[in-house]
PDB file of C-alpha atoms in Angstrom:
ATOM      1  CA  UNK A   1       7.325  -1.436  -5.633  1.00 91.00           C
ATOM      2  CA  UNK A   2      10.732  -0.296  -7.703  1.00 92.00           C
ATOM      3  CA  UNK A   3      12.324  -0.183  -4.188  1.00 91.00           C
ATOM      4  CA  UNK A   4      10.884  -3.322  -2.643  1.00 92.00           C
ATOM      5  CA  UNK A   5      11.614  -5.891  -5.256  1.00 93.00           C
ATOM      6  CA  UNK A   6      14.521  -4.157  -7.114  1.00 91.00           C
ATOM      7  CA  UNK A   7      11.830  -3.425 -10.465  1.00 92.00           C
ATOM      8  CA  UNK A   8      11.731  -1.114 -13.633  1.00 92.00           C
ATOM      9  CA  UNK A   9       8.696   0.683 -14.562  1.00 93.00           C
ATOM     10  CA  UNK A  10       8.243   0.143 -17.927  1.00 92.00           C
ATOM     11  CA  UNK A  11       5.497   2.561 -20.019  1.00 91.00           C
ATOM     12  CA  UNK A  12       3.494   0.768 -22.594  1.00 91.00           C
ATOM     13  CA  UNK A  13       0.501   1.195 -24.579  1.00 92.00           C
ATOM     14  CA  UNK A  14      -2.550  -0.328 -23.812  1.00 94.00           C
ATOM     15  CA  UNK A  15      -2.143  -2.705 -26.626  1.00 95.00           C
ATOM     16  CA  UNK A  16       1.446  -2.987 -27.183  1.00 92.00           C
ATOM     17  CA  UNK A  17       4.773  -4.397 -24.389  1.00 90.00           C
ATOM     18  CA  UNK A  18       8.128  -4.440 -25.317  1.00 90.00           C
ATOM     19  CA  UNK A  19       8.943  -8.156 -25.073  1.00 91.00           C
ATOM     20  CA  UNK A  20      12.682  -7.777 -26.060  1.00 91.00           C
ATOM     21  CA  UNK A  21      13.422  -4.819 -23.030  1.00 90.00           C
ATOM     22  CA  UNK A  22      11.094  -7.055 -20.651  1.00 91.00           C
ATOM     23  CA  UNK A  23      12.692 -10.798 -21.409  1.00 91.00           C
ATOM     24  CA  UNK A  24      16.069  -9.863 -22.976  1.00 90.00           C
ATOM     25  CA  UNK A  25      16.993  -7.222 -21.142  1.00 85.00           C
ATOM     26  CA  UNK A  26      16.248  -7.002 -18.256  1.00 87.00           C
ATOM     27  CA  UNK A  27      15.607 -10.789 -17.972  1.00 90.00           C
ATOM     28  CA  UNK A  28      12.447 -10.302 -16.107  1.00 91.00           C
ATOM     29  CA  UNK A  29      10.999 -13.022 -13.849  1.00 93.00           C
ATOM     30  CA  UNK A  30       7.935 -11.710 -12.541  1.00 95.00           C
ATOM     31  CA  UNK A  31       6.088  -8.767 -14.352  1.00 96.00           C
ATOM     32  CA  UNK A  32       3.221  -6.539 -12.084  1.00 96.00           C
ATOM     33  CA  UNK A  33       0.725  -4.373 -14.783  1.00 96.00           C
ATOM     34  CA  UNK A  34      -0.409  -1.925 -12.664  1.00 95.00           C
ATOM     35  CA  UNK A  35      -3.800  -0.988 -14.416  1.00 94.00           C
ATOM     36  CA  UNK A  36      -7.304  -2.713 -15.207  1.00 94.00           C
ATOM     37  CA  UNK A  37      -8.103  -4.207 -18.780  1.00 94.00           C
ATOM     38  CA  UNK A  38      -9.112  -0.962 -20.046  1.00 93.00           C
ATOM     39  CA  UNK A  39      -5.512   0.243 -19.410  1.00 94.00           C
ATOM     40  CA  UNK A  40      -3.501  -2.715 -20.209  1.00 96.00           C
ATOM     41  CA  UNK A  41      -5.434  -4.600 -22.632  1.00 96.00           C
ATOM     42  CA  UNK A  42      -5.959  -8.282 -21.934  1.00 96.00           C
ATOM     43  CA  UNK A  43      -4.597  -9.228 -24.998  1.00 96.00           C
ATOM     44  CA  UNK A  44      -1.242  -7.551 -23.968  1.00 95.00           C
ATOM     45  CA  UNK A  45      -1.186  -9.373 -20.854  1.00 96.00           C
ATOM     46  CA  UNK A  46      -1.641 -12.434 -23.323  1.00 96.00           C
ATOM     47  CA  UNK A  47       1.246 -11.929 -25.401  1.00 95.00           C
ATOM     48  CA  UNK A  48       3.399 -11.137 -22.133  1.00 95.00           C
ATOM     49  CA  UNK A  49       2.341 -14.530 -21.129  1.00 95.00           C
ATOM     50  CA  UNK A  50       3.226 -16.366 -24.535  1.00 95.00           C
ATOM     51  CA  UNK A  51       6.309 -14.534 -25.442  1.00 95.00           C
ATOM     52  CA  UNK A  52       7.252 -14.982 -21.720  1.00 95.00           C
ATOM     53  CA  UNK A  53       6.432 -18.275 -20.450  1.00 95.00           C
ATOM     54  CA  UNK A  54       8.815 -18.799 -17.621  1.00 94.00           C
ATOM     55  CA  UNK A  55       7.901 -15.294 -16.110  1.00 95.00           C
ATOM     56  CA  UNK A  56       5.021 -14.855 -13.611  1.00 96.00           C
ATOM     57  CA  UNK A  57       2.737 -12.353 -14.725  1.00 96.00           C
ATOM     58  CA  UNK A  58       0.758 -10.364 -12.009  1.00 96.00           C
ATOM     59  CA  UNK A  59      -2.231  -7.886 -12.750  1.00 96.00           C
ATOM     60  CA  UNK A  60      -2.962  -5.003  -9.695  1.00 96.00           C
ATOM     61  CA  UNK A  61      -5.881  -3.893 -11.661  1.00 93.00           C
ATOM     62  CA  UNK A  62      -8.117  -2.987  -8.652  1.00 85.00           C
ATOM     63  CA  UNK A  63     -11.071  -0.055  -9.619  1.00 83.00           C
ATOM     64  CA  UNK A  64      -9.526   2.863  -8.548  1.00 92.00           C
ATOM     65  CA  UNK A  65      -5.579   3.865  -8.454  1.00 92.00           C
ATOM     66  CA  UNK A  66      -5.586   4.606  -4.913  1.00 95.00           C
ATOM     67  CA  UNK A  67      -6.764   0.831  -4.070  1.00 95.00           C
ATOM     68  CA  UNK A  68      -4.015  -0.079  -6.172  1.00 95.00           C
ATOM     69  CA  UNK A  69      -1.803   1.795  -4.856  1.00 96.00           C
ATOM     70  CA  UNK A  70      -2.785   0.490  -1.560  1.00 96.00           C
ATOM     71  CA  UNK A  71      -2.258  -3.326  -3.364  1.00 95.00           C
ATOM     72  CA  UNK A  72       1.118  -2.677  -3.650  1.00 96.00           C
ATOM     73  CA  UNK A  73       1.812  -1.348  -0.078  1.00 96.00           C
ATOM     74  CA  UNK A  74       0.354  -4.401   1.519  1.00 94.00           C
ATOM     75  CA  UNK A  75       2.255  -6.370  -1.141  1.00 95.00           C
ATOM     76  CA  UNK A  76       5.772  -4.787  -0.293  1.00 95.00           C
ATOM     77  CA  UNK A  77       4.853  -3.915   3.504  1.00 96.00           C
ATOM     78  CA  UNK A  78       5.833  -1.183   4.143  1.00 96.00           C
ATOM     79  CA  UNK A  79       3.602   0.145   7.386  1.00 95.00           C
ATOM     80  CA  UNK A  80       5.869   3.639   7.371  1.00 98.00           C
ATOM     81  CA  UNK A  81       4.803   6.038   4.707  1.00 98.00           C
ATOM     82  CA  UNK A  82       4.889   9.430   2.390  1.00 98.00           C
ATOM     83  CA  UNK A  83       1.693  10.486   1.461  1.00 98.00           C
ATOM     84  CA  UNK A  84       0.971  12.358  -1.635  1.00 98.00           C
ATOM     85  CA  UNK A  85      -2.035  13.654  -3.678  1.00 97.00           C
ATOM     86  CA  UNK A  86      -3.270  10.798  -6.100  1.00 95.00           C
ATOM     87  CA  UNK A  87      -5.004  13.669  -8.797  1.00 93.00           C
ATOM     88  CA  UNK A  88      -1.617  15.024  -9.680  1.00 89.00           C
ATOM     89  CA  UNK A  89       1.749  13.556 -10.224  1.00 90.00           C
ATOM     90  CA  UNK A  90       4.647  16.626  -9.583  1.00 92.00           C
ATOM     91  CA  UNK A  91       4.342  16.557  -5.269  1.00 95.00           C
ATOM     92  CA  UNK A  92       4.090  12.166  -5.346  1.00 95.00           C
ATOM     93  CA  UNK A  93       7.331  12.170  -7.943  1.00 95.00           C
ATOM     94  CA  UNK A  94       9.463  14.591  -5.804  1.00 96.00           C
ATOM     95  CA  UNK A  95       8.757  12.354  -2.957  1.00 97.00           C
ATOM     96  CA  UNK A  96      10.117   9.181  -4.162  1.00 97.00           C
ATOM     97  CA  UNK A  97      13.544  10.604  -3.159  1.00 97.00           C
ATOM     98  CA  UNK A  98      13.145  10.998  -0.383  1.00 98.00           C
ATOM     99  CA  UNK A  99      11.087   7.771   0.340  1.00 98.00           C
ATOM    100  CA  UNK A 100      14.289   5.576  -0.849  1.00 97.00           C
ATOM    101  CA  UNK A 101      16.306   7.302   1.183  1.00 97.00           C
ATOM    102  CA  UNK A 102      14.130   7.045   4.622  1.00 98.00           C
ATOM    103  CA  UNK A 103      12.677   3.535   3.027  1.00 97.00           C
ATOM    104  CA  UNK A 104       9.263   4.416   3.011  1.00 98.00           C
ATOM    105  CA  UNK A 105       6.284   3.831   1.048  1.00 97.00           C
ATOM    106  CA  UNK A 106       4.579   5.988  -1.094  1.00 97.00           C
ATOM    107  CA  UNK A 107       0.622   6.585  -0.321  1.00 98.00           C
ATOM    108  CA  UNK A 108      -1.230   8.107  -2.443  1.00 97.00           C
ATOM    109  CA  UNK A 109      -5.038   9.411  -1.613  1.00 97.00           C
ATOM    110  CA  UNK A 110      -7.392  12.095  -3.259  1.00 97.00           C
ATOM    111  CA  UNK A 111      -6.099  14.934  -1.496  1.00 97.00           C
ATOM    112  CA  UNK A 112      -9.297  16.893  -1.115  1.00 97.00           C
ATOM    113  CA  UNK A 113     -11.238  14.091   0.991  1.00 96.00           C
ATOM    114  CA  UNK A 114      -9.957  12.482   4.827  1.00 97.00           C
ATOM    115  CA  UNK A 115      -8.769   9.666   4.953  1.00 97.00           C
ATOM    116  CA  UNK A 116      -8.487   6.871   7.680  1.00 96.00           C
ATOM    117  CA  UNK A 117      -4.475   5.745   8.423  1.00 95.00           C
ATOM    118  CA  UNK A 118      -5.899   1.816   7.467  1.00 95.00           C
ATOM    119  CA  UNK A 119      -2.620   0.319   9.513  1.00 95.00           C
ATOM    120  CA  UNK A 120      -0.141   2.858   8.128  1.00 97.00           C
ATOM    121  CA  UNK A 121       2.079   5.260   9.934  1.00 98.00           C
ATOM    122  CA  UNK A 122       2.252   8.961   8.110  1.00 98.00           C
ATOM    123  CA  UNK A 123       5.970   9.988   8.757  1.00 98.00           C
ATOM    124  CA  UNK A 124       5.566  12.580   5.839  1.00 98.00           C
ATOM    125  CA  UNK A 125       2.306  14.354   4.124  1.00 98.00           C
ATOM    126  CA  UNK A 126       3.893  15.734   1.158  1.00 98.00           C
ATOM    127  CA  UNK A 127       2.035  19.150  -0.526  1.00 97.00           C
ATOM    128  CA  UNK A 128      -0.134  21.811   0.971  1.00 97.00           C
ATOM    129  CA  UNK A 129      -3.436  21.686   2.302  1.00 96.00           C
ATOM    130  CA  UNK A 130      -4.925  22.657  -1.045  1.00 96.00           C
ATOM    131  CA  UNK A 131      -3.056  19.256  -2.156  1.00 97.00           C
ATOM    132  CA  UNK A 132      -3.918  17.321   1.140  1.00 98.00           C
ATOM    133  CA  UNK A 133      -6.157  18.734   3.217  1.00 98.00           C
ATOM    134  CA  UNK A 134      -5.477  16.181   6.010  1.00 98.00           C
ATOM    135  CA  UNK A 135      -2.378  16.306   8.697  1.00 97.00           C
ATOM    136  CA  UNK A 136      -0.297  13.918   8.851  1.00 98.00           C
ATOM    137  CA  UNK A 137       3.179  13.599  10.213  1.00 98.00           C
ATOM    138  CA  UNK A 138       5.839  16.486   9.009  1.00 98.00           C
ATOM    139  CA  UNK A 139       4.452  18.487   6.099  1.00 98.00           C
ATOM    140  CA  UNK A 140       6.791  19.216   3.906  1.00 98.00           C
ATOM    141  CA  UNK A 141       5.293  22.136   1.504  1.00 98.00           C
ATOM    142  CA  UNK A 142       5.350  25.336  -0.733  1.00 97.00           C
ATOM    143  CA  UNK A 143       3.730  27.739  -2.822  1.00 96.00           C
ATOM    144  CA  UNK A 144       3.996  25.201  -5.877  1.00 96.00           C
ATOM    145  CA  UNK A 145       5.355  22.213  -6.881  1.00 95.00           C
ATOM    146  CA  UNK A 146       8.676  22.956  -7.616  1.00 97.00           C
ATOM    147  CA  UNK A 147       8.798  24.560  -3.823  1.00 97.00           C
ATOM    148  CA  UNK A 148       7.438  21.827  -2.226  1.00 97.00           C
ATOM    149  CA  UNK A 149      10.014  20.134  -4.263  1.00 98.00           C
ATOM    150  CA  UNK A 150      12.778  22.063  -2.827  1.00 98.00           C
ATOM    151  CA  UNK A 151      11.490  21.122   0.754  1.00 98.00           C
ATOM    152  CA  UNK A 152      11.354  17.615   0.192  1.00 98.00           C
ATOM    153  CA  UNK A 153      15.102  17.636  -1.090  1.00 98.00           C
ATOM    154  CA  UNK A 154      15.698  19.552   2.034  1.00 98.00           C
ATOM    155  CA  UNK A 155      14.760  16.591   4.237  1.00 98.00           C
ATOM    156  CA  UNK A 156      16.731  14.589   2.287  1.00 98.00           C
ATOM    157  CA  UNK A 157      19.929  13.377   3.451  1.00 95.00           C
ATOM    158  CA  UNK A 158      22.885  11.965   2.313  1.00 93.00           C
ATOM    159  CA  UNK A 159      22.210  11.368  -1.517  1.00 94.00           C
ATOM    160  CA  UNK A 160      24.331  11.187  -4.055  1.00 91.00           C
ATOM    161  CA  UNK A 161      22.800  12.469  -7.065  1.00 92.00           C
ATOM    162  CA  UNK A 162      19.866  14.566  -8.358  1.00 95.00           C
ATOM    163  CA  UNK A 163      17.617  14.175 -11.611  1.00 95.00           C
ATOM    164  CA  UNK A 164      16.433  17.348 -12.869  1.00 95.00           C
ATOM    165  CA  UNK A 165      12.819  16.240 -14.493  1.00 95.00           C
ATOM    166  CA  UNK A 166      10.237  18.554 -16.631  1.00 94.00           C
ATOM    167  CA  UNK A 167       7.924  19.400 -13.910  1.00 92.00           C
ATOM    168  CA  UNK A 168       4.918  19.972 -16.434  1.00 89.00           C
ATOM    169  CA  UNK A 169       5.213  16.835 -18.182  1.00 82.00           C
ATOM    170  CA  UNK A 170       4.506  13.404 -16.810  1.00 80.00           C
ATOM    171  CA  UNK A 171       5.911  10.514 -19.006  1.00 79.00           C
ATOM    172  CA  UNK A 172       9.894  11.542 -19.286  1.00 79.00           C
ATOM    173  CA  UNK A 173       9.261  12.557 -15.340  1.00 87.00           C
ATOM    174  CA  UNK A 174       7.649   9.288 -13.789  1.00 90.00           C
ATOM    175  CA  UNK A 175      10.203   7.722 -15.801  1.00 89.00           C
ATOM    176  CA  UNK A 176      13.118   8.969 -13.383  1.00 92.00           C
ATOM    177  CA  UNK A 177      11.589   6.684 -10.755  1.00 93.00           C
ATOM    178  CA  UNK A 178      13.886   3.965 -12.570  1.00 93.00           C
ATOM    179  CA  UNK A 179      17.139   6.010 -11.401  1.00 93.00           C
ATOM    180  CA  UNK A 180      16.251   7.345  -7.854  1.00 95.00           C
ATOM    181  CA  UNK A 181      17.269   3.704  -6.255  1.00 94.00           C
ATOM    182  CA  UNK A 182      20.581   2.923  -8.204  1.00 92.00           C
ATOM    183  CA  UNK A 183      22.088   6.510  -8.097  1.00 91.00           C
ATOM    184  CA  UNK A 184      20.413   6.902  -4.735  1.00 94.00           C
ATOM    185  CA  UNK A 185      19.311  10.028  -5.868  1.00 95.00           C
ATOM    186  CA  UNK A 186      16.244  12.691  -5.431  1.00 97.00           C
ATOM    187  CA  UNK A 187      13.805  14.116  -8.002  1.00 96.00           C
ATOM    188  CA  UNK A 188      13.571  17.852  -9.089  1.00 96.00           C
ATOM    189  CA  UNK A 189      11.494  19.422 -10.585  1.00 96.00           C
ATOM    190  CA  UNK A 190      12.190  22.172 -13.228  1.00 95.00           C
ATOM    191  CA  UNK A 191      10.959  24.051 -16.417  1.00 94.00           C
ATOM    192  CA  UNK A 192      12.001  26.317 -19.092  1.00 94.00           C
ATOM    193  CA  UNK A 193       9.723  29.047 -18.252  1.00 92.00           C
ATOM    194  CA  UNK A 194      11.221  29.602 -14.403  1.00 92.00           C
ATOM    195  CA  UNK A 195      14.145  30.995 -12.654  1.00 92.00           C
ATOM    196  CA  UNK A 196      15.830  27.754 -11.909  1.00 93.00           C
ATOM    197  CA  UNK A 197      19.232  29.396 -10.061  1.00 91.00           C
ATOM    198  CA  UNK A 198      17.716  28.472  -6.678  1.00 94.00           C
ATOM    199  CA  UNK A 199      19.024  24.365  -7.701  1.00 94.00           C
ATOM    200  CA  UNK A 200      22.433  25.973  -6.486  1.00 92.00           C
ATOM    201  CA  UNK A 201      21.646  25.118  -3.014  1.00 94.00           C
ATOM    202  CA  UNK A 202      21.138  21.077  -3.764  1.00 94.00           C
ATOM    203  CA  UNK A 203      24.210  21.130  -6.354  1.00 91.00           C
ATOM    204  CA  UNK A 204      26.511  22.199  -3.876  1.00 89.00           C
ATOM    205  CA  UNK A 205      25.312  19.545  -1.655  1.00 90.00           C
ATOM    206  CA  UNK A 206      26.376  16.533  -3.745  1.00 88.00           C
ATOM    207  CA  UNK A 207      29.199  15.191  -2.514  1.00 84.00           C
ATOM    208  CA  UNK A 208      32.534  15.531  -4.799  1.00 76.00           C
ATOM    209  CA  UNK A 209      32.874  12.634  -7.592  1.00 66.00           C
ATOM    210  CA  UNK A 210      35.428   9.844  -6.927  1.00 62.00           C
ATOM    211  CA  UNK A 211      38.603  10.434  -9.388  1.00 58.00           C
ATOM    212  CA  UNK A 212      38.587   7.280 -11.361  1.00 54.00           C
ATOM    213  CA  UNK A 213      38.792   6.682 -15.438  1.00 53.00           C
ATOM    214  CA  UNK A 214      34.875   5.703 -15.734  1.00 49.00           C
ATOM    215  CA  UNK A 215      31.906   6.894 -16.524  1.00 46.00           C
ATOM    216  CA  UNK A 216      30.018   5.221 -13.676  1.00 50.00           C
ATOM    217  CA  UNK A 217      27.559   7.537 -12.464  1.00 47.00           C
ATOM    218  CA  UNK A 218      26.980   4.875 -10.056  1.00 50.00           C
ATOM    219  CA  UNK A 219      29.614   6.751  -8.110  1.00 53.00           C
ATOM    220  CA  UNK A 220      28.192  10.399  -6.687  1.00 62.00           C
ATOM    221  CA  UNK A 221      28.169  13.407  -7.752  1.00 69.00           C
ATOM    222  CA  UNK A 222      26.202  13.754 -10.590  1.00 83.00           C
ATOM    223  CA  UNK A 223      23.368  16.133 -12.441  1.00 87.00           C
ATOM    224  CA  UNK A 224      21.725  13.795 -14.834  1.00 89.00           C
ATOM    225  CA  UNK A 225      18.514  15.208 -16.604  1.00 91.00           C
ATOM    226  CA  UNK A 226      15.624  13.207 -17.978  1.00 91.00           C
ATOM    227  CA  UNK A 227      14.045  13.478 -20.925  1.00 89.00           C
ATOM    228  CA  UNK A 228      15.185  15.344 -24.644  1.00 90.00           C
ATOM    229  CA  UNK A 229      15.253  18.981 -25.389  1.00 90.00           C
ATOM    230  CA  UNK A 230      11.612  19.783 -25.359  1.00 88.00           C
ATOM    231  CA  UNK A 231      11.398  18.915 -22.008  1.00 90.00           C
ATOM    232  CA  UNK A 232      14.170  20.187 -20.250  1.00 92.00           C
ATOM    233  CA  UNK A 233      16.338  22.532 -23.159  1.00 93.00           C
ATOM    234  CA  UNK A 234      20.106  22.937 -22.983  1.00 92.00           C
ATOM    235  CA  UNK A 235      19.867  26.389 -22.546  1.00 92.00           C
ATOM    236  CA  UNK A 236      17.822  25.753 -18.859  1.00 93.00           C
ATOM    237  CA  UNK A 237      20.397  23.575 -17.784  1.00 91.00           C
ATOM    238  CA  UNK A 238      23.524  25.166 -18.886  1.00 89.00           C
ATOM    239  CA  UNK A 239      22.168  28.154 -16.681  1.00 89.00           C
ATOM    240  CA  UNK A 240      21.737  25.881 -13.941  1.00 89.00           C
ATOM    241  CA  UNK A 241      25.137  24.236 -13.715  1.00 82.00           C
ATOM    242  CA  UNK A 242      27.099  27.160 -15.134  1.00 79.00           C
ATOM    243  CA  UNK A 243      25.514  30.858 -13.889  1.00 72.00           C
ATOM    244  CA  UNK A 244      28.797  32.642 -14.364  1.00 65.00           C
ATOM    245  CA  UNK A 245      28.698  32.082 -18.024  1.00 62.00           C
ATOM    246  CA  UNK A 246      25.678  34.656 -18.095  1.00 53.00           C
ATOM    247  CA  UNK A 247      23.945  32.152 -20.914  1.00 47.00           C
TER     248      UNK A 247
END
């Protein structure tokens, strides 16, 4: 849906929105809560409504995720998509890369069950078998997440920039979904506890930043890393961007 209609996901509480980021900000006129009234309270959806009047306020709050997930494909139509496992969220983030750049949607499905194609065309199953069991379209895959991650950037072409997410932590992570559209980048994967000098391969890719006196990283060429210093520490990323230093 942050593809199709140029959105931000926003985290919130159950009870709680942040009216000032929504309204002021980024002067929303139409807000989707993905998420039934046990997830997104009611009474947040009312104070959206009152402290928002002129914005149209849409609830996908069907029983399951993966029939909400489905919602929003039919309501962005997209008939070309990724598909990921629904129970877990590392293989489905690393995707949505690669899903801007191909302009696919994102299906997600409980990986350990078949499932029937209900209209869509599979151009990518994303995981292994143990994550979907069911073929579908290229496989992109590998021992864990952060090589299946590695094989999804591989089938990506021509992006400009990569965010470097905590692949064992979810919030700071699906956050980066915000990024992947205007930076036209993809979504890695990394943690403190691995030997992350194999991200040499994808640096080197990204083309050389334009010489101009901003700070745009709208331009190419960038690292940019998500979240604070328990997630993803200095030390992990100085070793990725700067090996010789022996850090």
């Amino acid at each position: 849906m942050c593809k199709a209609f140029n959105a931000r996901l926003l985290l919130i509480k159950p009870n709680y929105a942040n009216i000032g980021l929504m309204r002021d900000y980024y002067k929303s006129k139409e807000v989707y809560l993905i998420g039934s009234e046990n997830e997104i309270h009611k009474s947040t959806e009312n104070y959206i409504k009152r402290f928002m009047p002129k914005a149209r306020v849409i609830r996908i709050g069907n029983k399951s995720p993966y029939e909400r997930n489905m919602e929003t494909l039919k309501m962005t139509g997209f008939t070309n998509v990724a598909v990921a496992d629904g129970r877990n969220f590392p293989d489905a983030l690393s995707a949505s890369g690669l899903c801007n750049l191909e302009n696919l949607g994102l299906r997600l499905v409980d990986g350990s069950k078949p499932y029937s194609s209900d209209g869509f065309n599979t151009v990518y199953t994303i995981g292994g078998s143990d994550s979907v069991m069911q073929e579908g379209g290229t496989r992109l895959s590998g021992v864990d997440r952060y090589e299946t991650a590695k094989e999804v950037a591989r089938a990506s072409k021509n992006y400009l920039n990569i965010l470097f997410v905590d692949g064992r932590r979810f919030p700071d992570s699906i956050s980066a979904i915000n990024l992947v559209k205007p930076r036209t980048a993809i979504v890695m994967p990394i943690s403190d506890n691995r030997d992350n000098s194999d991200m040499k391969e994808f640096l080197t890719l990204l083309p050389k930043k334009e010489d101009t006196n901003s700070w745009d990283i709208e331009k190419c060429g960038y690292a940019l890393v998500i979240g604070g210093e328990p997630s993803v520490a200095d030390a992990t990323m100085q070793k990725i961007l700067y090996p010789s230093r022996g850090l």
